[in-house]
Short mmCIF file of C-alpha atoms and ligand atoms in Angstrom, two decimals:
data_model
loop_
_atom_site.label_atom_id
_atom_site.label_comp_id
_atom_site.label_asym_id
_atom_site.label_seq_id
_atom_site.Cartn_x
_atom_site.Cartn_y
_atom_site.Cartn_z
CA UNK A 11 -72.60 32.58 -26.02
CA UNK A 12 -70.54 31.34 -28.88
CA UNK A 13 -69.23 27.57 -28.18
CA UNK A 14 -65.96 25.77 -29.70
CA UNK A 15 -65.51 22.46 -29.77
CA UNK A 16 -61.98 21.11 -29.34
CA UNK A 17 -60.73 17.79 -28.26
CA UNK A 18 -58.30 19.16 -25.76
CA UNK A 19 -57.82 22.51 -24.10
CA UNK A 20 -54.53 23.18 -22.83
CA UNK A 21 -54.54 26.26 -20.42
CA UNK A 22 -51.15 28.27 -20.74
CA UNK A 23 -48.53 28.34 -23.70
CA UNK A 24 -45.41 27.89 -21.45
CA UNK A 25 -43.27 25.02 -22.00
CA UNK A 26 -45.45 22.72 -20.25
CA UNK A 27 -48.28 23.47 -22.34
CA UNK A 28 -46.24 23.95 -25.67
CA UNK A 29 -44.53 20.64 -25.81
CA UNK A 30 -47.95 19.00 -24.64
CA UNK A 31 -50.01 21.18 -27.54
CA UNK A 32 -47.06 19.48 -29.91
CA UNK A 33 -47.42 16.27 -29.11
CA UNK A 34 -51.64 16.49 -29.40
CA UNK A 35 -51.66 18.07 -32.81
CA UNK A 36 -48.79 15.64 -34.06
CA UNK A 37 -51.17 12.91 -33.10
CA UNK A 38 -54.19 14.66 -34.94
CA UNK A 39 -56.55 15.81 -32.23
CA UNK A 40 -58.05 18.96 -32.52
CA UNK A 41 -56.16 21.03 -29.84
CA UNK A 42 -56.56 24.29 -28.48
CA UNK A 43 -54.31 26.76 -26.45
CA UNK A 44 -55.81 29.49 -24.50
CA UNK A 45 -53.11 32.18 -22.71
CA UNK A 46 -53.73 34.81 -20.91
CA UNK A 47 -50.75 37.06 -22.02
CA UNK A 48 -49.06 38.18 -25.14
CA UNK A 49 -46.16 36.72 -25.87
CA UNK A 50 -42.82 37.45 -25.20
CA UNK A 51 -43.63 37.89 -21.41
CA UNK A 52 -41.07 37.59 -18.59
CA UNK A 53 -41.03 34.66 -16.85
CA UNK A 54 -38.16 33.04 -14.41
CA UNK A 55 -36.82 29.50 -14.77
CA UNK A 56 -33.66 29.89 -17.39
CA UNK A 57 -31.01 27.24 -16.43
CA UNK A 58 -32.62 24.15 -18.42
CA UNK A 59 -31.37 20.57 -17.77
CA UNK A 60 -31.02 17.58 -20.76
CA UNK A 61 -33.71 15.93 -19.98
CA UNK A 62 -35.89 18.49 -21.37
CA UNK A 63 -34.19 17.73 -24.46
CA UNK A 64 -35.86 14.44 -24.95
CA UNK A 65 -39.30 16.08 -24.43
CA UNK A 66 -38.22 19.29 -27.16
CA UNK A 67 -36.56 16.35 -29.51
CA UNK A 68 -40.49 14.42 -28.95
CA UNK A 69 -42.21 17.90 -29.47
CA UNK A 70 -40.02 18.35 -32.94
CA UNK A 71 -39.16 21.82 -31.15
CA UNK A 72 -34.99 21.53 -31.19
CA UNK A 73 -34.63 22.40 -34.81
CA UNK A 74 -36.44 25.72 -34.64
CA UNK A 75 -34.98 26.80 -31.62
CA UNK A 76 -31.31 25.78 -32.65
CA UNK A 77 -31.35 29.16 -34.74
CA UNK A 78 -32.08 31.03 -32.41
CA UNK A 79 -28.51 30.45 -30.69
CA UNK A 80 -29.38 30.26 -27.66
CA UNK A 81 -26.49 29.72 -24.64
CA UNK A 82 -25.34 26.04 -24.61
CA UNK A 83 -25.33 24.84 -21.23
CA UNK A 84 -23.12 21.93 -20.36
CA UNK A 85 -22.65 21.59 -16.75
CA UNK A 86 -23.08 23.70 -13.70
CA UNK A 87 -20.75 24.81 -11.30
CA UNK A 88 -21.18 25.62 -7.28
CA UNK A 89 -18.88 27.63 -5.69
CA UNK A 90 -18.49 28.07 -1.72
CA UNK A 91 -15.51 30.66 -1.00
CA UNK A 92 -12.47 29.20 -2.34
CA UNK A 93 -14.02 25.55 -3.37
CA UNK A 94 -15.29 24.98 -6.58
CA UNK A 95 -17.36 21.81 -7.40
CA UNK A 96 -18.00 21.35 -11.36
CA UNK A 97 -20.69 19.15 -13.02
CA UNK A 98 -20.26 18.01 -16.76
CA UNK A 99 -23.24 16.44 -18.10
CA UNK A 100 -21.23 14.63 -20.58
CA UNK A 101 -19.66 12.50 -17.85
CA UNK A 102 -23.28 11.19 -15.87
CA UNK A 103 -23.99 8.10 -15.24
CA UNK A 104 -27.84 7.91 -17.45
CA UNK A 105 -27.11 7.58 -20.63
CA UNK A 106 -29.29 10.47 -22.31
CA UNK A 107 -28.73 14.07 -23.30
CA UNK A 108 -25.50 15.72 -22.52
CA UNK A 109 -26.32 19.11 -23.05
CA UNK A 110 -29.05 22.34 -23.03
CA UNK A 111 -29.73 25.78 -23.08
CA UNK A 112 -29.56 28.35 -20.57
CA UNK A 113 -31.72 30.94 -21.75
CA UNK A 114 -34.42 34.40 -21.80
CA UNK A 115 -37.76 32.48 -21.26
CA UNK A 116 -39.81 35.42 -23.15
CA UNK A 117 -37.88 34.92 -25.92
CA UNK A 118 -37.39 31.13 -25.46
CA UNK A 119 -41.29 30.49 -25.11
CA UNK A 120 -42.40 33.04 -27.73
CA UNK A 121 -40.09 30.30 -29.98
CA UNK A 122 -42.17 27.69 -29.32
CA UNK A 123 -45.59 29.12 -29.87
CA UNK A 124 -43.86 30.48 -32.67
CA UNK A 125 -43.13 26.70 -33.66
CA UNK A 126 -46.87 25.63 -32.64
CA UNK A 127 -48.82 28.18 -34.77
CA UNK A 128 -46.59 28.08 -38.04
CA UNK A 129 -47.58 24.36 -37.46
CA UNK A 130 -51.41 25.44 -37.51
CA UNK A 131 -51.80 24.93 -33.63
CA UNK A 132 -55.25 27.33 -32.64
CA UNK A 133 -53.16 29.53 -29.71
CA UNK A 134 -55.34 32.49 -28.60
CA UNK A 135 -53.32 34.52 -26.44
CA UNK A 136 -54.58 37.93 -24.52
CA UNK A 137 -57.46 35.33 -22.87
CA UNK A 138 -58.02 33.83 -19.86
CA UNK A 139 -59.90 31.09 -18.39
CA UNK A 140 -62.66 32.12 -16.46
CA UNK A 141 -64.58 29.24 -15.03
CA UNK A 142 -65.04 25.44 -15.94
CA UNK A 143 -67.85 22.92 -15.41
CA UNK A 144 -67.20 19.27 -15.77
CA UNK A 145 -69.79 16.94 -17.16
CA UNK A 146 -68.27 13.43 -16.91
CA UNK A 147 -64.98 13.96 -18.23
CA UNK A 148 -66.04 16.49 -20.74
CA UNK A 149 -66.21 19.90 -20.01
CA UNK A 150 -67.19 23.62 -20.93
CA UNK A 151 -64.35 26.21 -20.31
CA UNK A 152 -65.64 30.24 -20.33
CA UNK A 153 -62.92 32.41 -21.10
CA UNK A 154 -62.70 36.08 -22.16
CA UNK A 155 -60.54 38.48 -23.37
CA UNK A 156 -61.12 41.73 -24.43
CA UNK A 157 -63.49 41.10 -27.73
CA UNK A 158 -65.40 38.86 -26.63
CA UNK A 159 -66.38 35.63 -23.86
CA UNK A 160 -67.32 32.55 -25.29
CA UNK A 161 -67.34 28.87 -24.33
CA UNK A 162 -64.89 25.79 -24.99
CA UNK A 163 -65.87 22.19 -24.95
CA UNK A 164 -63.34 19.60 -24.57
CA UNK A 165 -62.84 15.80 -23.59
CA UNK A 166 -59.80 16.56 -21.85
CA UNK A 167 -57.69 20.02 -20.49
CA UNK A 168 -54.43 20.10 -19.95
CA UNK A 169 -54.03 22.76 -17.19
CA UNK A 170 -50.59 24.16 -17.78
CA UNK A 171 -51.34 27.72 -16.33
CA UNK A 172 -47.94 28.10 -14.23
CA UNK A 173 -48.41 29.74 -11.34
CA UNK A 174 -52.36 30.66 -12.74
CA UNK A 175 -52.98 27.54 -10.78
CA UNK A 176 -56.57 27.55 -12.37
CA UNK A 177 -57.94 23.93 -11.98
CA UNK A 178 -56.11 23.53 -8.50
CA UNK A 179 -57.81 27.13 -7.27
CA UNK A 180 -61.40 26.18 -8.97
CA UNK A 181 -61.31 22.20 -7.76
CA UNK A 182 -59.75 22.85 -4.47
CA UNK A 183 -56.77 20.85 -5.30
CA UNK A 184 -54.08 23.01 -3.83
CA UNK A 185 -52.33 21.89 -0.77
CA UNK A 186 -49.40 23.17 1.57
CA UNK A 187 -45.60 22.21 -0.20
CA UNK A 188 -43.62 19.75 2.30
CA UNK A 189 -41.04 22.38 1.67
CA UNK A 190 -39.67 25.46 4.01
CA UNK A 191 -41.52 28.71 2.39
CA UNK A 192 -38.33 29.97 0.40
CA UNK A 193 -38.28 33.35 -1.90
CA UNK A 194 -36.11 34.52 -4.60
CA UNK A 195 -35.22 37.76 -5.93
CA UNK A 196 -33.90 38.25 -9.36
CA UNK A 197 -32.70 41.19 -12.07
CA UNK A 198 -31.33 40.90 -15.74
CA UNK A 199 -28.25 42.97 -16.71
CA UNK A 200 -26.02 43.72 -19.04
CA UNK A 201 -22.40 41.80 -18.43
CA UNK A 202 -20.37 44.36 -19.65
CA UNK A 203 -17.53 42.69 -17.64
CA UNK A 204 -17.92 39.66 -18.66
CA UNK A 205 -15.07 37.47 -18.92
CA UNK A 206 -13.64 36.38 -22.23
CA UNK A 207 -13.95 32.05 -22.77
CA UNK A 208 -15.56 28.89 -20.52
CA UNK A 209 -16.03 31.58 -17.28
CA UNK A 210 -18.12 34.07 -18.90
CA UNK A 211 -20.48 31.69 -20.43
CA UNK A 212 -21.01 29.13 -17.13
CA UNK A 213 -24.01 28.65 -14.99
CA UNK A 214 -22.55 28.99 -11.35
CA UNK A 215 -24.66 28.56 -8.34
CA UNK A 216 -22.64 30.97 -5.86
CA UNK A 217 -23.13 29.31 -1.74
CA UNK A 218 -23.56 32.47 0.41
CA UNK A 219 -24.39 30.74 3.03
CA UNK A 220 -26.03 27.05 3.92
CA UNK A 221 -29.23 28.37 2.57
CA UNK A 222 -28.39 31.66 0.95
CA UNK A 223 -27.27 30.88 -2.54
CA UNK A 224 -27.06 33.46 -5.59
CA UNK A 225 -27.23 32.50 -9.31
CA UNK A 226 -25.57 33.55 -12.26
CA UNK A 227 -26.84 32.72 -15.40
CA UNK A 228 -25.26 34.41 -18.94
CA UNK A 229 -27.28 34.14 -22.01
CA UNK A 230 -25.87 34.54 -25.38
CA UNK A 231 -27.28 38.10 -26.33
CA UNK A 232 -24.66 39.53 -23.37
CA UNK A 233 -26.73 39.96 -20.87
CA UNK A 234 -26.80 37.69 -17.86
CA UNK A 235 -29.49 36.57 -15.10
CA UNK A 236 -28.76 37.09 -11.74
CA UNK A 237 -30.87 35.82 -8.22
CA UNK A 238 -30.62 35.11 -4.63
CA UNK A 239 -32.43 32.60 -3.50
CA UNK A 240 -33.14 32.48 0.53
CA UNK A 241 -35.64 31.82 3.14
CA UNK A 242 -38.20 34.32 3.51
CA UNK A 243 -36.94 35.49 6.79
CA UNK A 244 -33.73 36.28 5.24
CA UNK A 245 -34.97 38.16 2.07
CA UNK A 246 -36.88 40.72 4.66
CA UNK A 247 -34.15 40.87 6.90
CA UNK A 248 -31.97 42.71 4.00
CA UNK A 249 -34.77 44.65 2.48
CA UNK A 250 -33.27 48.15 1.95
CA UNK A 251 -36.55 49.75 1.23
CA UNK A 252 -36.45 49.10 -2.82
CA UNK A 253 -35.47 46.62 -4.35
CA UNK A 254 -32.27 48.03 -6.89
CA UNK A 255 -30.39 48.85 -3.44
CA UNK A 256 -31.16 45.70 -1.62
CA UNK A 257 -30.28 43.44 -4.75
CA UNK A 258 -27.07 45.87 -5.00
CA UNK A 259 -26.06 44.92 -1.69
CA UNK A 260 -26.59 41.14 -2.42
CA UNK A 261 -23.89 41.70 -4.89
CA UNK A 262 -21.95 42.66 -3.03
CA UNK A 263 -22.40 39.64 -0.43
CA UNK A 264 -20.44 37.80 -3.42
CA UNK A 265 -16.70 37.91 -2.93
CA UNK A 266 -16.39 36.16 -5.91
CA UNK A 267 -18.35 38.27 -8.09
CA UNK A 268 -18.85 41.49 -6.75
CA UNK A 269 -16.00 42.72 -9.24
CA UNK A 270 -17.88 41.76 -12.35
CA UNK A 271 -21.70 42.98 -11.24
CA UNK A 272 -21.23 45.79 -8.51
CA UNK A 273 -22.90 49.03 -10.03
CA UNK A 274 -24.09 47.74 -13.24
CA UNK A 275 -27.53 49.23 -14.43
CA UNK A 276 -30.55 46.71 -14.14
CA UNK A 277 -32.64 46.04 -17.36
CA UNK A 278 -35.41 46.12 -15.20
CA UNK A 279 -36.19 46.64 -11.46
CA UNK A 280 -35.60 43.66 -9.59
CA UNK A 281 -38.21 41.57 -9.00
CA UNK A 282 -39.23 39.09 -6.28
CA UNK A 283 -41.33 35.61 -5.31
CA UNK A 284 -42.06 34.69 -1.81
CA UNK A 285 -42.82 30.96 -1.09
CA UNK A 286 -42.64 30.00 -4.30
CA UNK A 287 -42.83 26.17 -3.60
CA UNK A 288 -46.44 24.70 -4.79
CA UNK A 289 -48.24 21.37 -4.47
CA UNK A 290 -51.75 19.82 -5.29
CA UNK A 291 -53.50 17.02 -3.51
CA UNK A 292 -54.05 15.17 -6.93
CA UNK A 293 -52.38 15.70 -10.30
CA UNK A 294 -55.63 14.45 -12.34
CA UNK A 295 -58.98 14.00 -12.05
CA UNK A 296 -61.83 12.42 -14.55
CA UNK A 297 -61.41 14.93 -17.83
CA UNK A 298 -58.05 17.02 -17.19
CA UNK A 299 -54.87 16.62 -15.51
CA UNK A 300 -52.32 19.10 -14.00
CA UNK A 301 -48.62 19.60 -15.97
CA UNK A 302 -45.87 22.09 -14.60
CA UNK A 303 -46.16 24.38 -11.90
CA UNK A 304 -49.62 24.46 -11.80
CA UNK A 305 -49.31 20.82 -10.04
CA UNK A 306 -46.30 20.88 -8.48
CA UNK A 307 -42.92 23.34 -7.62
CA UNK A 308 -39.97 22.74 -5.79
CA UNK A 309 -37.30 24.99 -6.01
CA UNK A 310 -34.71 26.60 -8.19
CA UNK A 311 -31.76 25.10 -6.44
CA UNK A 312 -31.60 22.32 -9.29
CA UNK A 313 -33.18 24.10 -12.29
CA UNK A 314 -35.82 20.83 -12.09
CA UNK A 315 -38.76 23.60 -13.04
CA UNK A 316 -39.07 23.31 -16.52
CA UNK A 317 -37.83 19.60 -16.77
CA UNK A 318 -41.20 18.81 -14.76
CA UNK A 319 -43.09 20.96 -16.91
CA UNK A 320 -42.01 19.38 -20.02
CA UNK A 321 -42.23 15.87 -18.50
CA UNK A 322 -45.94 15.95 -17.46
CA UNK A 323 -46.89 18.18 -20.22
CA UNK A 324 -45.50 15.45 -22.55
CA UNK A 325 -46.86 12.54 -20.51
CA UNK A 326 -50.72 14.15 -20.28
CA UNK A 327 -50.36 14.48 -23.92
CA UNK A 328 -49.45 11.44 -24.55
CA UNK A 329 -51.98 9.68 -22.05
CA UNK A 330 -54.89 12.04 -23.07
CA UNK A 331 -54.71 10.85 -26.79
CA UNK A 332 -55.07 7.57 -26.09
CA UNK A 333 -57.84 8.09 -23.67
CA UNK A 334 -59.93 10.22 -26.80
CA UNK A 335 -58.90 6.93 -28.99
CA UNK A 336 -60.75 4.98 -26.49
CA UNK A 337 -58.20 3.15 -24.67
CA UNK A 338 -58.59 2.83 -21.02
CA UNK A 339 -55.82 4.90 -19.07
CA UNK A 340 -54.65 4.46 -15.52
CA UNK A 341 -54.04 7.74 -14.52
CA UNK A 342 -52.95 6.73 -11.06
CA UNK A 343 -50.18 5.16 -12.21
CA UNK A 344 -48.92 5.95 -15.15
CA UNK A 345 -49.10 9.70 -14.85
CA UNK A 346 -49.63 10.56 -10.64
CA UNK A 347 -47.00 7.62 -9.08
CA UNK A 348 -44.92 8.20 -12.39
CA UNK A 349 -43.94 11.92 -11.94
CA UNK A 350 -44.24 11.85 -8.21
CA UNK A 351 -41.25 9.72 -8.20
CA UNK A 352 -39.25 11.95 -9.79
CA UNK A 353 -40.60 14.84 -7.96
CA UNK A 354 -39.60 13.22 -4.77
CA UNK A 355 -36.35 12.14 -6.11
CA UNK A 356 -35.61 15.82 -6.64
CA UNK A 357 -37.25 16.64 -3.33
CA UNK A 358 -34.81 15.02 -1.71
CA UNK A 359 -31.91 16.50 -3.11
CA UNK A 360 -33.36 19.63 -2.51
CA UNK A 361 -33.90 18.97 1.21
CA UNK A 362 -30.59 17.92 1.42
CA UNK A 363 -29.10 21.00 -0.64
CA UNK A 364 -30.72 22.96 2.42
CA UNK A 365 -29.82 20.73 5.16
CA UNK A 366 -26.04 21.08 4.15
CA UNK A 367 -25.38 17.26 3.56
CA UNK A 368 -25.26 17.66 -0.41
CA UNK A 369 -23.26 20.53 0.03
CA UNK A 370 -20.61 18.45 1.92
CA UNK A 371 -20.83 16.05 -0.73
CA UNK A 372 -20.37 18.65 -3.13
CA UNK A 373 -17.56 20.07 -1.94
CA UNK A 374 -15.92 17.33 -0.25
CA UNK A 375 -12.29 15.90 -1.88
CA UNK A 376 -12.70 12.31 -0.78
CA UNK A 377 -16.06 12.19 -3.22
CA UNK A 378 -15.12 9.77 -5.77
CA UNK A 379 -15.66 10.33 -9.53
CA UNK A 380 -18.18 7.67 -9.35
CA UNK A 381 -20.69 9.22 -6.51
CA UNK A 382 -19.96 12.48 -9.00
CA UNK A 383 -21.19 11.32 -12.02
CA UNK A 384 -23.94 9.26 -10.30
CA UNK A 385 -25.10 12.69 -8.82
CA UNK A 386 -24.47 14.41 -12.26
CA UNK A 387 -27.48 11.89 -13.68
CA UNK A 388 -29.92 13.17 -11.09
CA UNK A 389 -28.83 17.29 -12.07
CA UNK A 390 -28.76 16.70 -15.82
CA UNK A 391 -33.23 15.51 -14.66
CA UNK A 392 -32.55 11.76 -15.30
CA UNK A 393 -34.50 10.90 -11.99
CA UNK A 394 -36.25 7.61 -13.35
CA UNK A 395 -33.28 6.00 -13.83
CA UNK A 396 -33.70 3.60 -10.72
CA UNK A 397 -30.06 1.89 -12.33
CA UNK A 398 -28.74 4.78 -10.65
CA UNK A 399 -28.49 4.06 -6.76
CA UNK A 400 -28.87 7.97 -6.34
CA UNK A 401 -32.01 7.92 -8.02
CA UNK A 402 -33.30 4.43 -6.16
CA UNK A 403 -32.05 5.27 -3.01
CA UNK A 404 -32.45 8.97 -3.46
CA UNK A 405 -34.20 9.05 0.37
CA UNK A 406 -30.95 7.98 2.34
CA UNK A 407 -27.93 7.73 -0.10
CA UNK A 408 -26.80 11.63 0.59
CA UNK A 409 -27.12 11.65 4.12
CA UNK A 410 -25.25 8.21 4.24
CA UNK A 411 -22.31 9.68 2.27
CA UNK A 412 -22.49 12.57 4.26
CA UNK A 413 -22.63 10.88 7.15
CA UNK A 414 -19.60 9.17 7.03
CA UNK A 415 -17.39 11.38 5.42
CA UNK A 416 -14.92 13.48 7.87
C1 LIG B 30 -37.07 32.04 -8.37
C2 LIG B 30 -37.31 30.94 -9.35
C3 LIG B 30 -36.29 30.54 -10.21
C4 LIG B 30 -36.51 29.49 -11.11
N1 LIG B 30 -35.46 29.07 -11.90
C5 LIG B 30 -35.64 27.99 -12.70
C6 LIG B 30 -34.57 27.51 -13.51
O1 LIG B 30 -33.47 28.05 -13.51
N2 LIG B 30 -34.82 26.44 -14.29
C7 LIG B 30 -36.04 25.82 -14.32
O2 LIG B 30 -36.19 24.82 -15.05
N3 LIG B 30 -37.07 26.29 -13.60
C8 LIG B 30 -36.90 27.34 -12.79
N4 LIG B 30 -37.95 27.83 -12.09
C9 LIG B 30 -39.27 27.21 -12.27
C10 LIG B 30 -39.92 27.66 -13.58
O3 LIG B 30 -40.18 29.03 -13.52
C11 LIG B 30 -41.24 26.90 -13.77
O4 LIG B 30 -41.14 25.59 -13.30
C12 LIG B 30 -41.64 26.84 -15.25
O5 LIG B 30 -41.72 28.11 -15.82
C13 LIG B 30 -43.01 26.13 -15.33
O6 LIG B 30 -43.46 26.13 -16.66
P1 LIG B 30 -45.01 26.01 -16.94
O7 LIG B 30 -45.13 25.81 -18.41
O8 LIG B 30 -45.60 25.03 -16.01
O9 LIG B 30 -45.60 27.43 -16.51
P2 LIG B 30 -45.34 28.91 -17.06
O10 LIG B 30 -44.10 28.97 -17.86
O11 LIG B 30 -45.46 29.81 -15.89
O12 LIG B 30 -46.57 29.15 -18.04
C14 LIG B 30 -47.89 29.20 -17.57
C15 LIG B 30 -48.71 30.08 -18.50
O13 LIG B 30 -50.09 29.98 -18.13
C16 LIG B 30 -50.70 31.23 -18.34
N5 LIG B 30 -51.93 31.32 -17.54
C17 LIG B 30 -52.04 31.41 -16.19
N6 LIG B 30 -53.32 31.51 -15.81
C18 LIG B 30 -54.07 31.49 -16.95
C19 LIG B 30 -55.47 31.60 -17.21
N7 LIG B 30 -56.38 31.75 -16.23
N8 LIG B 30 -55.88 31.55 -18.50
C20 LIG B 30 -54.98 31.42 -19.53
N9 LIG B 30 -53.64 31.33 -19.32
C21 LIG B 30 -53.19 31.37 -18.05
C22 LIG B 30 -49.63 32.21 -17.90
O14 LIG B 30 -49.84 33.48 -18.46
C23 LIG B 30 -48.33 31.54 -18.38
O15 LIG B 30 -47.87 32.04 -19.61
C24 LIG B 30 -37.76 28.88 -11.18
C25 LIG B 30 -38.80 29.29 -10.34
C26 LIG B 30 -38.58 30.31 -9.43
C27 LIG B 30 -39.68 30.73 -8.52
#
C-alpha cells in the first residue's frame, strides 16, 4: 500500500480542523487534511460568537470570507411571551471582538477550505479514515476513498472529525455527557416575510417553554434557519408522523412568529439530532489530540459549538508545532485543564439556561446593566476571562442572583 508522509494529519475540514490546518501550514509543517465528504455539505451550528473571530483573524481566514457577505451578527435576543431580553456584544465586559457572522455552514466551510487549498494546503476530500495504529507518538492512518486506500504517517493528528468521533470510537475515549440527553430539530426556508431593518436580520432565541426553546437565525442570501431545541421526551411527544407537519406545528407553538413562518415551503425536509451532547474521557493522548465536537459538545443554547472548535483546533495547532520543533509540551495543562475551563464555564450557563435561573436573570428588570454586560462577555465566548466574576465564579454566581431576586 502506498504510504505519505506528513507531519500532521488533521481528520475533518470543518472549522475546527480548517483554522488548525491554517495555523500548521503558516508555521511550515507539512500538513495534511483528510475529509470524508465533498464540500459544500450541510452541517448545523450557524449563530457564531466573537471569539471565533480571534481564532479566523489567527488563521488569516477573515479577509476571504468578508466577501462573501455573510450576515453580521451583533447580539442576540431571547424572547419569552411579551419580554424581550437583548444582548449587544459591543457593550461586554472582555474587551475583544464585538461582532460575527451568522451564517450557511456549507457555504461558510467550503470558504475556508477554499482559503486553505488556494494557500497550497494538501485537503483530500471524498476519504475517510479507516483505522490508525500508534507507534510512540507517531502513527500510520489507512484511509480510502473510492480510487484507492493507502497509508498516512504522521507525528501528530489532529482529530477534528465532528460528530465522526474517530479517535474517541477507535481509542475508547468516549464517555457519557454530564448533560440531560437533549435533541433538536431544524429546516432552512425561504423568509419571504421577512421584516424590513434590525428585526429581520436578528438572531432571536424564542422561550417556548423552560426547556423548549426555538431559534431563528436569517442569513444574508434571504433565507433563514429555523430549530427547536427540546428534551428528547418532548421532541417524540409532538412527532406527527413526518417531520414537515410536526416542525409545522412547532411554528405554530410561536405566538410571536407564527405570522412570519406558518406555511412557508422548506428548502429541505426537516431534519433532526437526538442527544446531541458528547464528551471524551481525555482530550489528548501521546501523538494526537481531540479539537471540536469530536472531544466535546454541549448544546446549542449559547451557539458555544464552533467557538470550541476553533479554540482547540487553534490551540492543538499551536501546541503540536512546537512539540515537532522539539519543545517539550504539557498537554495536561495547557491544552486539557485550558479548554475544560471554558467548557465548564459554558456548562454552567447551560445548566442554568435549563434549570430556569438564567432565564430569570434574563428576563428579570431589577438586573443591572453591569450583571448584563458581565453576562454578555461569557455569550460573545470570552470564558477565560477570570476578570469577569461570571466567568470566575461561573459555578454559583447565576443561581446567587437568581436566588435573591423576587
Ligand atoms: C442542533 C444543533 C445546533 C447547533 N447550533 C450551533 C450554533 O448555532 N452555533 C455553534 O457555534 N454551534 C452550533 N452547534 C454545534 C456545531 O454544529 C459544532 O460544534 C461544530 O460544527 C463543530 O465543528 P467541528 O469542526 O468540530 O466539526 P464539523 O463541522 O462537524 O466537521 C467535522 C468533519 O469531519 C468529517 N469526518 C468525520 N468522520 C471522518 C472520517 N472518518 N474521515 C474523514 N473525515 C471525517 C466530517 O465529514 C465533517 O466534515 C449546534 C449543534 C447542534 C446539534
Amino acid at each position: 500500500m502506498k504510504t505519505e508522509i506528513v507531519d500532521v494529519l488533521v481528520i475533518g475540514a470543518g472549522p475546527s480542523g480548517a483554522v488548525a490546518a491554517s495555523i500548521l501550514h503558516q508555521k511550515g509543517l507539512k500538513v495534511k487534511v483528510v475529509e470524508q465528504q465533498k464540500f459544500p455539505r450541510f452541517v448545523i451550528g450557524e449563530s457564531l460568537i466573537p471569539r471565533v473571530m480571534d481564532h479566523f483573524d489567527e488563521a488569516g481566514f477573515i479577509e476571504g470570507v468578508l466577501e462573501k457577505n455573510f450576515e453580521k451578527k451583533l447580539g442576540a435576543r431571547f424572547l419569552r411571551g411579551e419580554e424581550v431580553c437583548n444582548f449587544d456584544f459591543s457593550q461586554k465586559f472582555s474587551e475583544g471582538w464585538d461582532w460575527t457572522w451568522q451564517l450557511p455552514r456549507a457555504e461558510f466551510d467550503k470558504t475556508l477550505t477554499d482559503i486553505l487549498e488556494s494557500r497550497g494546503v494538501d485537503i483530500e476530500f471524498q476519504t475517510k479514515v479507516q483505522t490508525v495504529e500508534f507507534n510512540g507518538t507517531d502513527s500510520l492512518t489507512t484511509v480510502e476513498n473510492s480510487d484507492e486506500k493507502k497509508q498516512i504517517h504522521a507525528k501528530f493528528i489532529i482529530d477534528s472529525s465532528g460528530y465522526g468521533r474517530v479517535l474517541p470510537k477507535l481509542l475508547d475515549l468516549d464517555t457519557p455527557s454530564s448533560l440531560e440527553p437533549m435533541a433538536a430539530i431544524f429546516v432552512h426556508l425561504k423568509d419571504e416575510r421577512r421584516p424590513e431593518g434590525v428585526e429581520g436580520t436578528q438572531i432571536t432565541f424564542d422561550v417556548l417553554s423552560q426547556k423548549n426553546w426555538f431559534w431563528v437565525i436569517p442569513f444574508s442570501d434571504g433565507i433563514s434557519s429555523l430549530g427547536l431545541v427540546s428534551p428528547k421526551e418532548y421532541l417524540e411527544s409532538i412527532d406527527a408522523g413526518d417531520n414537515v407537519q410536526t416542525f409545522q406545528n412547532i411554528i405554530n407553538e410561536s405566538e410571536y412568529y407564527k405570522s412570519r413562518f406558518s406555511g412557508l415551503e422548506f428548502l429541505f425536509e426537516p431534519k433532526k439530532i437526538v442527544s446531541y451532547s458528547a464528551a471524551v474521557k481525555k482530550l489528548y493522548g501521546p501523538g494526537f489530540s481531540l479539537t471540536g465536537n469530536s472531544a466535546e459538545f454541549l448544546d446549542p443554547v449559547f451557539s458555544s459549538g464552533v467557538c470550541f472548535a476553533t479554540e482547540s483546533g487553534a490551540l492543538s495547532a499551536k501546541l503540536a508545532a512546537r512539540q515537532i520543533l522539539g519543545e517539550k509540551v504539557d498537554w495536561q495543562k495547557e491544552y486539557e485543564e485550558y479548554i475544560m475551563y471554558g467548557v465548564n464555564v459554558f456548562r454552567s450557563y447551560v445548566k442554568t439556561w435549563y434549570t430556569g435561573e438564567l432565564q430569570k436573570l434574563f428576563f428579570h428588570p431589577e438586573v443591572n446593566e453591569d450583571i448584563r454586560r458581565k453576562i454578555c462577555a461569557v455569550l460573545a465566548g470570552y470564558v477565560w476571562d477570570k476578570n469577569n466574576p461570571f466567568v470566575a465564579k461561573h459555578d454559583r454566581a447565576v443561581q446567587a442572583i437568581a436566588h435573591i431576586l423576587p
